[in-house]
XYZ file of N, CA and C in Angstrom:
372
model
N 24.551 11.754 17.471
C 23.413 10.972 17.928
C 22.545 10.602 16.728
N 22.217 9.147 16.695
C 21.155 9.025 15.721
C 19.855 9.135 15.711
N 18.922 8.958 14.949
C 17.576 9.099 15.721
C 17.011 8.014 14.572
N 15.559 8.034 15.534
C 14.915 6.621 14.135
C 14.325 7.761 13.160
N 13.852 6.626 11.736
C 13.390 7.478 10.627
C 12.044 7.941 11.450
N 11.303 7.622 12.233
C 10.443 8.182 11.886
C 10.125 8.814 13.551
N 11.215 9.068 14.462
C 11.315 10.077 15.456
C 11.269 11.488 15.422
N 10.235 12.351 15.761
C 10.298 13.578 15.314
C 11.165 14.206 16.137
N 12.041 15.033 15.065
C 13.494 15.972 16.184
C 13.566 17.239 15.294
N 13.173 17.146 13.787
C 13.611 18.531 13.428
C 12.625 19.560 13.490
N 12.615 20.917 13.867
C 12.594 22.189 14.028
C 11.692 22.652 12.631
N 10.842 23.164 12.290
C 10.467 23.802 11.052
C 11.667 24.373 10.102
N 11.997 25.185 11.079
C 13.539 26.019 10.861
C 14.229 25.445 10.276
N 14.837 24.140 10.558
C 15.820 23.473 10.310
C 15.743 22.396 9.026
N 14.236 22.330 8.795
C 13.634 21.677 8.237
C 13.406 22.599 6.766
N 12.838 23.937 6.897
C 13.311 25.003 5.642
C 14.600 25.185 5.212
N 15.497 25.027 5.812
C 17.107 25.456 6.087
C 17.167 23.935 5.176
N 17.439 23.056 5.234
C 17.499 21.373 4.697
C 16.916 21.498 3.285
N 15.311 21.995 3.227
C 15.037 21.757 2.386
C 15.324 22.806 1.082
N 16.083 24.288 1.752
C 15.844 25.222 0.982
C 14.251 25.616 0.390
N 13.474 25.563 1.288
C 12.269 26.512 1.454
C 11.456 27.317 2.278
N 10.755 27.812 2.402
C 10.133 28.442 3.409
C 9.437 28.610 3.789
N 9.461 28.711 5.714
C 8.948 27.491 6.444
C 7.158 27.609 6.034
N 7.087 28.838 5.494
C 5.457 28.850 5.200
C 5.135 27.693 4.266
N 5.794 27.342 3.758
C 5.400 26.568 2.486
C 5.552 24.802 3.278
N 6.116 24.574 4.187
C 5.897 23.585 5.533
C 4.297 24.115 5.847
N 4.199 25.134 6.456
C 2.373 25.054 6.794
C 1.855 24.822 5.858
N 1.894 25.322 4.321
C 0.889 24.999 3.470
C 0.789 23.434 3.665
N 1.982 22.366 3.312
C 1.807 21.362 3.219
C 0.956 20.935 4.150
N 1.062 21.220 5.443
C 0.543 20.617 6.757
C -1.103 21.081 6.462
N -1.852 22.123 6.111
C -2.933 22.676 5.989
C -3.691 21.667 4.573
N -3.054 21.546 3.934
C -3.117 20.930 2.568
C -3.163 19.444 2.982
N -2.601 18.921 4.064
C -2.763 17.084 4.847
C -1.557 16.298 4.227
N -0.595 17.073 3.381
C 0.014 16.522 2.681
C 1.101 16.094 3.415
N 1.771 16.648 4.738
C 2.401 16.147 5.804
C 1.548 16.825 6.811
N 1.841 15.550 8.156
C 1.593 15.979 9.139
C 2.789 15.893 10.357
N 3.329 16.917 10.733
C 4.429 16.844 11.657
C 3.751 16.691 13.026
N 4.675 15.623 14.054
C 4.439 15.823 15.152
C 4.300 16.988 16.038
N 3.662 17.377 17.449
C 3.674 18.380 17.625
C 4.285 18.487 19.368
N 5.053 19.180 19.535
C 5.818 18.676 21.016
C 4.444 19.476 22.263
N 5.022 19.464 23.524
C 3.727 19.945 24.479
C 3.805 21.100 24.242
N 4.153 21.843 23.980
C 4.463 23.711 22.839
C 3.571 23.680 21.787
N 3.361 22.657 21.471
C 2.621 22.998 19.942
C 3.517 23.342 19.190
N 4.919 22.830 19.394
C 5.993 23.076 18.151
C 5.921 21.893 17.202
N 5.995 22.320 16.288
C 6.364 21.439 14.677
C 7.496 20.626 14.833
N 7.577 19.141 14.836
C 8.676 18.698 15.022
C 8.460 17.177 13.462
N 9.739 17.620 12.853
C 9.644 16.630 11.636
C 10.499 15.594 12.326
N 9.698 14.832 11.242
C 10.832 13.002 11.488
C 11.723 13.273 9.840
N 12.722 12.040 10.286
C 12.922 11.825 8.462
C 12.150 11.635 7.334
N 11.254 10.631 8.296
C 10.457 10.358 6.829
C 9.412 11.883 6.763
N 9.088 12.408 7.337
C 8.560 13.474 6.723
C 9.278 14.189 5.731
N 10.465 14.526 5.935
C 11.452 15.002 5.177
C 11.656 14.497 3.559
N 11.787 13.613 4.086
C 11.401 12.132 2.834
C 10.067 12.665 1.998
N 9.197 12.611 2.717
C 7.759 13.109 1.870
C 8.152 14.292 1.315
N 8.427 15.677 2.115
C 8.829 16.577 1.660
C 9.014 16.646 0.079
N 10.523 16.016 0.825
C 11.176 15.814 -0.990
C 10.787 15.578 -1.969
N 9.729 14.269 -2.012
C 9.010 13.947 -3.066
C 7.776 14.882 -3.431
N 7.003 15.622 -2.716
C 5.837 16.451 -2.637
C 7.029 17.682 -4.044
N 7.779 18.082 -3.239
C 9.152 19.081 -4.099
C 9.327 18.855 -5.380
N 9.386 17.575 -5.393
C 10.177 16.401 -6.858
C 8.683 17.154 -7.519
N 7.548 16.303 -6.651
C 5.813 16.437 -8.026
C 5.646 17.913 -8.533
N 5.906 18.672 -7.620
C 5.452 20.440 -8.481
C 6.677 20.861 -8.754
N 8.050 20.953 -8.597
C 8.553 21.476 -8.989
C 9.450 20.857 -10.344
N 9.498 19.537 -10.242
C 10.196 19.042 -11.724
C 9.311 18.294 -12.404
N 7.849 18.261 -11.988
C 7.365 17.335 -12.918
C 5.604 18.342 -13.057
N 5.779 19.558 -12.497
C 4.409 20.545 -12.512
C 3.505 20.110 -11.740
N 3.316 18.802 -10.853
C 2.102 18.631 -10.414
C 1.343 19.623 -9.577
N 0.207 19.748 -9.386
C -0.034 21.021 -8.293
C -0.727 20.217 -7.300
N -0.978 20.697 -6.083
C -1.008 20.165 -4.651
C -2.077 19.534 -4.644
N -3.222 19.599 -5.260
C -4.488 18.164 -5.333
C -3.891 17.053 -6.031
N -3.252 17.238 -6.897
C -2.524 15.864 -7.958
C -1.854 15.526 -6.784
N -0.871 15.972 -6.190
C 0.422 15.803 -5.447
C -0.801 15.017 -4.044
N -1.861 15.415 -4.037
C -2.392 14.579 -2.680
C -2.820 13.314 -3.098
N -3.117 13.119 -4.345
C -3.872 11.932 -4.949
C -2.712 11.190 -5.420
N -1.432 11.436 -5.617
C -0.383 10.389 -5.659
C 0.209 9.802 -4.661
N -0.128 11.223 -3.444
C 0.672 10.446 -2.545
C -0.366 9.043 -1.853
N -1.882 9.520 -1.943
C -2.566 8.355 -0.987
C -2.505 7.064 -2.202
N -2.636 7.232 -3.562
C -2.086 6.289 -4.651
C -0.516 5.277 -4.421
N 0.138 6.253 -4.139
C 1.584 5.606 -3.172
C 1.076 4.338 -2.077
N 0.400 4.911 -1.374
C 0.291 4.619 0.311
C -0.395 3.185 -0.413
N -1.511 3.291 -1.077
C -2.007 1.815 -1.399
C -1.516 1.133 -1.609
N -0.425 1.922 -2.496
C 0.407 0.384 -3.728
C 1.668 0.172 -2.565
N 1.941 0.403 -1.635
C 2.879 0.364 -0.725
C 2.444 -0.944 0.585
N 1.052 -0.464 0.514
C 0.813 -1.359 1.587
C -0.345 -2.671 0.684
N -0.113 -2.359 -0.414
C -0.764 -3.830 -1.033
C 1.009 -5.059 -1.602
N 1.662 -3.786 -1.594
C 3.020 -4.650 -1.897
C 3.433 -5.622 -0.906
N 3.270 -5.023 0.126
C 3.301 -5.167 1.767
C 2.666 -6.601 2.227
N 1.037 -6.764 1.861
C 0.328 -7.906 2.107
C 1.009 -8.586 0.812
N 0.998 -8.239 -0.701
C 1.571 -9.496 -1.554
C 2.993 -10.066 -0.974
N 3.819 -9.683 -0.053
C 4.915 -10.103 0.460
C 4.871 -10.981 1.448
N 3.281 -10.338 2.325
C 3.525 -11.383 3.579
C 2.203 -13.111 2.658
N 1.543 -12.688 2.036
C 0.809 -13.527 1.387
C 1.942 -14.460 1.131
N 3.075 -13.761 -0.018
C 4.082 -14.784 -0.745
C 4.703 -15.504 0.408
N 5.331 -15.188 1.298
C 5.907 -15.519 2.477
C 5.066 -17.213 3.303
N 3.555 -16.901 3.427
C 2.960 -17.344 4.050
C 2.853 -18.782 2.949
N 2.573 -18.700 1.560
C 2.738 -19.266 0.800
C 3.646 -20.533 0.819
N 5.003 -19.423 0.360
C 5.984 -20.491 0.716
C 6.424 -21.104 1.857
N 5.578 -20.681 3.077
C 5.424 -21.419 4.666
C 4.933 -22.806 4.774
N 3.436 -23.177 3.546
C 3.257 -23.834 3.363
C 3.284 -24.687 2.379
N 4.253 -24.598 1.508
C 4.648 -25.084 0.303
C 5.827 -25.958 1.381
N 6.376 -25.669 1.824
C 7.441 -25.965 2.490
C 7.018 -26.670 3.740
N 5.844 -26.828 4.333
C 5.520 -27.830 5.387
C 4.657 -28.727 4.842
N 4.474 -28.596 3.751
C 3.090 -29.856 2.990
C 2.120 -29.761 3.662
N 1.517 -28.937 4.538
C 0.003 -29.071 4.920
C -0.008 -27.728 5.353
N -1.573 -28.115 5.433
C -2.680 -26.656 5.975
C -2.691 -26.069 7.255
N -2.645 -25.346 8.152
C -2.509 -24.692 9.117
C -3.638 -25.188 9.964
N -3.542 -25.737 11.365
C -4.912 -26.196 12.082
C -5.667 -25.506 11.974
N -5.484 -24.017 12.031
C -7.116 -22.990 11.957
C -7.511 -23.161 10.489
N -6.849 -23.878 9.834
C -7.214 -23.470 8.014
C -8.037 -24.745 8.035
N -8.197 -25.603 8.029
C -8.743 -27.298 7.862
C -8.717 -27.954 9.510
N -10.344 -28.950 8.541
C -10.119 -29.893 9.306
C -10.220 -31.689 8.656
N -9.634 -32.139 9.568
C -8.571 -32.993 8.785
C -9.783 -34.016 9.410
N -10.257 -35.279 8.641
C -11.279 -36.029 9.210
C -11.104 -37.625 8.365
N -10.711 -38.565 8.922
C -10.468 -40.411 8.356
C -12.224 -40.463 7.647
N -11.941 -41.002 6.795
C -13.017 -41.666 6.177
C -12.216 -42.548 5.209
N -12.318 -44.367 5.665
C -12.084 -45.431 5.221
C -10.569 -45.203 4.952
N -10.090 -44.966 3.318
C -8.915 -45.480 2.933
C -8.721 -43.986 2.569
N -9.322 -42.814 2.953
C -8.901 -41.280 2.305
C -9.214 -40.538 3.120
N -8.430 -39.268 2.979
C -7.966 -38.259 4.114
C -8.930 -37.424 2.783
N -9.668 -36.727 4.354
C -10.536 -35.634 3.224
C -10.268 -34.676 4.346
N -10.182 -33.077 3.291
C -9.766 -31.492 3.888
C -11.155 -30.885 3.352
N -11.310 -30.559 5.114
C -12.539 -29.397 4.361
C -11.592 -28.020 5.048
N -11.597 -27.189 4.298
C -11.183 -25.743 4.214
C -12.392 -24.543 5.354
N -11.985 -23.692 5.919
C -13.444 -23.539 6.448
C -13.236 -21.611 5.569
């Protein structure tokens, strides 16, 4: 069975067992904000992939590169920006070439008004 990346299904357990750590060091993260796992009507810990995903990288910052868990929080929300500013420069570029490619302005963007022998755009 597959599941989506970001469906929570794994177990703490299973999730120490994967990562080769232990599972206390899952609460630290969670106490620390550095993941937050879903929580089923138990109040059980249930990871998605992409938590797992975070995991890994949280793993990667202190253990092969020394960061310690305040650095490791300030890269990850440093991540999250440059992730979701990549995000708008994509749909910006997109939107761009939407209108590069129709030769005009979007009705909510201008309004389009005859005066004599010239088309004048006011932008609002």
């Amino acid at each position: 069975m597959i599941h989506q990346y970001d469906e929570p299904v794994y177990l703490i357990s299973i999730v120490s067992k994967i990562l080769e750590i232990h599972p206390q060091t899952l609460r630290q993260y969670e106490r620390e904000n550095l993941v937050c796992p879903s929580r089923s009507n138990g109040r059980i810990r249930l990871y998605s992939q992409r938590d797992i995903d975070r995991i890994k990288l949280i793993l990667r910052l202190t253990r092969e590169l020394g960061v310690n868990l305040a650095g490791v929080d300030i890269i990850l929300r440093l991540k999250e920006n440059v992730d979701g500013m990549e995000t708008e420069i994509a749909e910006l570029r997109h939107q761009v070439s939407r209108a590069q490619n129709s030769h005009s302005v979007s009705p909510d963007k201008a309004l389009v008004t005859k005066k004599s022998l010239y088309e004048m755009i006011i932008f609002e």
